[in-house]
């Protein structure tokens, strides 16, 4: 290279698992390119991990490893902290202390950002922190950048997407191979697409964490994670996937938020998506996010939502972006895109007020008058029917399925109607309700 | 609002056509939001247009209109210049003079950026100009931001996409309705999707302009537009679309560039894309861009590629981004992402050296020995056949179609083989060659 040596940016990293290893490798493999793009040399000097003596499947090079967070946090030489440990309590302490000491912070921790949104973002603004969290949502897809900068001039009206690869992998297997949930989950675990405890993924919690982070940026405010309606995929049965397919729909675990007339609606649940929509063709462990702006129209971004290298790509993109800002001693892009005095707390619309179309699968005794009673009760709750099919089960004389697709109805009315219907004597099993998203 | 008034950012705009009108409306409609995101008040004070007395279909508000470029360029009060006139000569003068006088510049002019890449980008670097050109490529899709910032840590290996809505609209009509090129073009013109002179769109020139701009950023250098292989869609016939569909392909006008082993290959031509690929499902006037990084893997972005509001969305996003940078008196993101001393001129790989799979449709007399001769000549040029079909034309005794799908072959070999074959006596019409992209 020759000439004056470049300024070194000193990095401390928390966590050297899958993603941490990817970051170490990316900074090594792309080092010259990163020098050309930032005018600095980005070097990880220290790592803090739970078990410092554990062997790692990658070369640590000059990185010193410790089990004590203060090894990084108390070192005034460290410019940038990368937090990839997960968990909430210690991670929050790391972020807050780093803000106070003027360290630039990059995190992939969606649980922390969603569950402690108020505390973390308010502290970031208070200390004028440089904070990047692109890796927290949708792996390599630069969705946070697209919201904050690509749609910087738009009023965002919708954020939705498939942002949990594990759930999508399971639903794709169920859909393509006719497997039931337990079998598809087992296979996903064998292949490393699902963890031993898959609760966060299959119950929608991880999707909800990520959606909440996107909502804070998209709609300019802090939302309360506990207000976000969250429903997982564990109750989806092959028969629902099959019936949905017959009507031209694919079942996806969707996170979706909209702002209409100043009211924000946000929810995570299995959703029937028309098969000709972009989101319907997102298979396996891939993620996709749809954003709509009042001028841009819809923008869909698709890519790998997890894994060592794709997630590292998002971490290092933040690193480049924040080092460019740090070296110019400014923060031209505020953490949530808004200037701090405009930051506000926002309430979510209650789920009961949401309007949606619905797929309702009733298990009923096969006898005269049942259909009339079902439609009467639905009608009395302002629910009108768009289409219907009736299917016998395989066993003779057993209950039959009656499936209704409804026109748009109020969630409250549907919940009330099902509460009434499920107590009727001819209902053989609790009714399966899945929301339909025709847009 | 109350409190101290916000600093006003004074904007001069060149061109008040479709996109210019969109920008005027967006700054008005989203004014309060833009104040919250930039901490400034973005106001268009002056416009320069070819015909100042022409009535406009939108409210000009306080904008003063003139036909003289100096009305804006000589005004030291103007902070930001937005160039939406198109054309090369005057637009270049506007950009270069604005750089010199320290004005921030936003342009949607892909012809200028591609054909004068060296002059414009070198001047921008020389004057440390704040230059935005997101609106030059793929309308509302923030593809330039995704390359410069979303993939800031990645070595980019591929940029490809459907980036001309007119050509895609025509190909989609041909594909869905079996129309021939002329009819589909006529309909596109009626509906306003194609201009009276559609040359740039249907001959691939506009796609090539946009691809070249993306290549400069993705591969870190200045390329010569004249080196970029460009082929349009005017020779695509319904029969090719039909045969391709039979093999599971859709024909799209693709711009594609790759860097492999330090060599850059770039080309624009009709391409057979497998129908299960994301790009294959991009229909009508929509655009989509696929990017691959060495860590991120593939990222596909999809959205509206043209139109007043989507293109305005990209212009205003640049405006927010550059005003944030301007107000912090820095340029954290250089125009082509690289630091200036790393900027270099790069050569494109000659088309003859490109490897591709090919669709070859021969029109031949229906007689014995023809097939043997075709395969012999192809084989002698190192071209091996992956699959083949033969189809009679409707007229009895007329020429028949023989279609080969080849394995990967060198473009030079294919061109040479076709040169030889097309002179053989049994060939009834020049052979139709379309490249196939299985990835």
Coordinates of C-alpha atoms in Angstrom, one line a residue, chain A residues 1 6 22-23 25-27 29-30 32-39 134 140-142 145-156 217-218 278 281-282 286 288 294-304 308-314 316-318 320-321 324-325 328-334 337-342, chain B residues 1 6 22-23 25-27 29-30 32-39 134 140-142 145-156 217-218 278 281-282 286 288 294-304 308-314 316-318 320-321 324-325 328-334 337-342:
Chain A
X1 CA 0.0 0.0 0.0
X6 CA -4.6 4.4 7.7
X22 CA -19.0 -14.4 10.2
X23 CA -18.1 -10.9 11.2
X25 CA -14.2 -13.6 8.7
X26 CA -15.8 -10.8 6.7
X27 CA -13.5 -8.1 8.2
X29 CA -11.7 -11.4 3.7
X30 CA -12.9 -7.9 2.6
X32 CA -8.7 -4.1 1.5
X33 CA -12.1 -3.3 0.1
X34 CA -13.3 -1.9 3.5
X35 CA -10.2 0.3 3.6
X36 CA -11.1 1.7 0.2
X37 CA -14.7 2.3 1.3
X38 CA -14.0 3.9 4.7
X39 CA -10.5 5.3 4.5
X134 CA -29.6 -3.6 10.5
X140 CA -28.8 -9.6 4.8
X141 CA -31.8 -7.7 3.5
X142 CA -31.1 -4.0 4.2
X145 CA -31.7 1.2 5.6
X146 CA -34.5 1.1 3.0
X147 CA -37.0 2.5 5.5
X148 CA -34.6 5.2 7.0
X149 CA -33.0 6.3 3.8
X150 CA -34.6 4.7 0.7
X151 CA -38.0 5.9 1.9
X152 CA -36.7 9.0 3.7
X153 CA -39.0 11.2 1.8
X154 CA -42.1 9.0 2.1
X155 CA -44.8 8.7 4.6
X156 CA -44.8 4.9 5.2
X217 CA -38.6 3.4 12.4
X218 CA -41.4 3.3 9.8
X278 CA -44.5 -11.7 -4.3
X281 CA -43.3 -17.2 -3.5
X282 CA -40.8 -16.7 -0.7
X286 CA -35.6 -16.9 2.9
X288 CA -39.0 -10.9 2.3
X294 CA -47.3 7.3 -0.1
X295 CA -45.1 8.2 -3.1
X296 CA -42.9 5.2 -3.7
X297 CA -45.7 2.6 -3.9
X298 CA -44.8 -1.0 -2.8
X299 CA -41.2 -2.1 -2.5
X300 CA -40.4 -5.7 -1.8
X301 CA -36.9 -6.8 -0.7
X302 CA -36.0 -10.5 -0.7
X303 CA -32.9 -12.3 0.6
X304 CA -31.3 -14.6 3.2
X308 CA -23.4 -16.5 9.6
X309 CA -22.4 -14.7 6.4
X310 CA -25.7 -13.0 5.5
X311 CA -26.1 -11.6 9.1
X312 CA -22.4 -10.6 9.2
X313 CA -23.1 -8.7 6.0
X314 CA -25.6 -6.5 7.8
X316 CA -20.4 -4.9 8.6
X317 CA -22.7 -2.7 6.5
X318 CA -23.6 -0.9 9.7
X320 CA -19.0 1.0 7.4
X321 CA -21.9 3.4 7.6
X324 CA -18.1 7.0 7.9
X325 CA -20.3 9.0 10.2
X328 CA -16.9 12.9 10.1
X329 CA -17.9 13.5 13.7
X330 CA -21.6 13.7 12.9
X331 CA -24.7 11.7 12.9
X332 CA -26.6 12.6 9.7
X333 CA -29.0 9.7 10.1
X334 CA -30.6 9.6 13.6
X337 CA -34.6 8.5 11.3
X338 CA -36.6 11.3 13.1
X339 CA -34.9 14.2 14.9
X340 CA -35.1 13.6 18.7
X341 CA -37.7 16.3 19.5
X342 CA -40.1 14.6 17.2
Chain B
X1 CA -45.3 24.5 15.6
X6 CA -36.3 25.9 11.0
X22 CA -44.1 14.6 -8.5
X23 CA -41.3 16.3 -6.5
X25 CA -46.2 17.6 -4.8
X26 CA -44.2 15.3 -2.5
X27 CA -42.4 18.3 -0.8
X29 CA -47.7 16.7 0.9
X30 CA -45.0 15.4 3.2
X32 CA -44.1 18.3 8.1
X33 CA -42.7 14.8 8.0
X34 CA -39.6 16.0 6.1
X35 CA -39.1 18.7 8.7
X36 CA -39.2 16.0 11.4
X37 CA -36.7 13.9 9.5
X38 CA -34.2 16.6 8.5
X39 CA -34.6 19.4 11.0
X134 CA -31.1 7.3 -6.9
X140 CA -38.7 4.0 -6.3
X141 CA -36.5 1.0 -5.7
X142 CA -33.5 2.3 -3.6
X145 CA -28.5 3.0 -1.6
X146 CA -28.6 -0.8 -1.2
X147 CA -25.3 -1.1 -3.2
X148 CA -23.6 1.8 -1.5
X149 CA -24.8 1.3 2.1
X150 CA -26.8 -2.0 2.4
X151 CA -23.9 -3.9 0.9
X152 CA -21.2 -1.5 2.1
X153 CA -19.3 -4.4 3.7
X154 CA -19.6 -6.8 0.8
X155 CA -17.6 -7.5 -2.4
X156 CA -20.4 -7.4 -4.9
X217 CA -20.9 1.8 -7.9
X218 CA -21.0 -2.0 -7.5
X278 CA -37.9 -14.1 -8.7
X281 CA -42.4 -13.1 -12.0
X282 CA -41.8 -9.4 -12.4
X286 CA -42.5 -3.1 -12.5
X288 CA -36.6 -5.6 -10.0
X294 CA -19.8 -12.3 -1.2
X295 CA -21.3 -12.4 2.3
X296 CA -24.9 -11.3 1.8
X297 CA -25.9 -13.8 -0.9
X298 CA -28.6 -12.7 -3.3
X299 CA -30.8 -9.7 -2.5
X300 CA -33.8 -9.0 -4.8
X301 CA -35.5 -5.6 -4.7
X302 CA -38.8 -5.1 -6.5
X303 CA -41.0 -2.0 -7.0
X304 CA -42.3 0.6 -9.4
X308 CA -44.3 10.6 -11.3
X309 CA -44.7 9.6 -7.7
X310 CA -42.3 6.6 -7.5
X311 CA -39.5 8.6 -9.2
X312 CA -40.2 11.6 -7.0
X313 CA -39.8 9.3 -4.0
X314 CA -36.2 8.5 -5.0
X316 CA -36.8 13.3 -2.3
X317 CA -35.0 10.4 -0.5
X318 CA -31.7 11.7 -2.0
X320 CA -33.3 14.1 2.7
X321 CA -30.0 12.1 2.8
X324 CA -28.6 15.5 6.4
X325 CA -25.0 15.3 5.2
X328 CA -23.4 18.2 9.1
X329 CA -20.9 19.7 6.6
X330 CA -19.6 16.3 5.7
X331 CA -19.9 13.7 3.0
X332 CA -19.9 10.4 4.8
X333 CA -21.0 8.5 1.7
X334 CA -18.8 9.3 -1.3
X337 CA -18.9 4.6 -2.3
X338 CA -15.1 4.4 -2.6
X339 CA -12.7 7.0 -1.3
X340 CA -11.5 9.1 -4.2
X341 CA -7.9 7.8 -4.3
X342 CA -9.2 4.3 -4.9

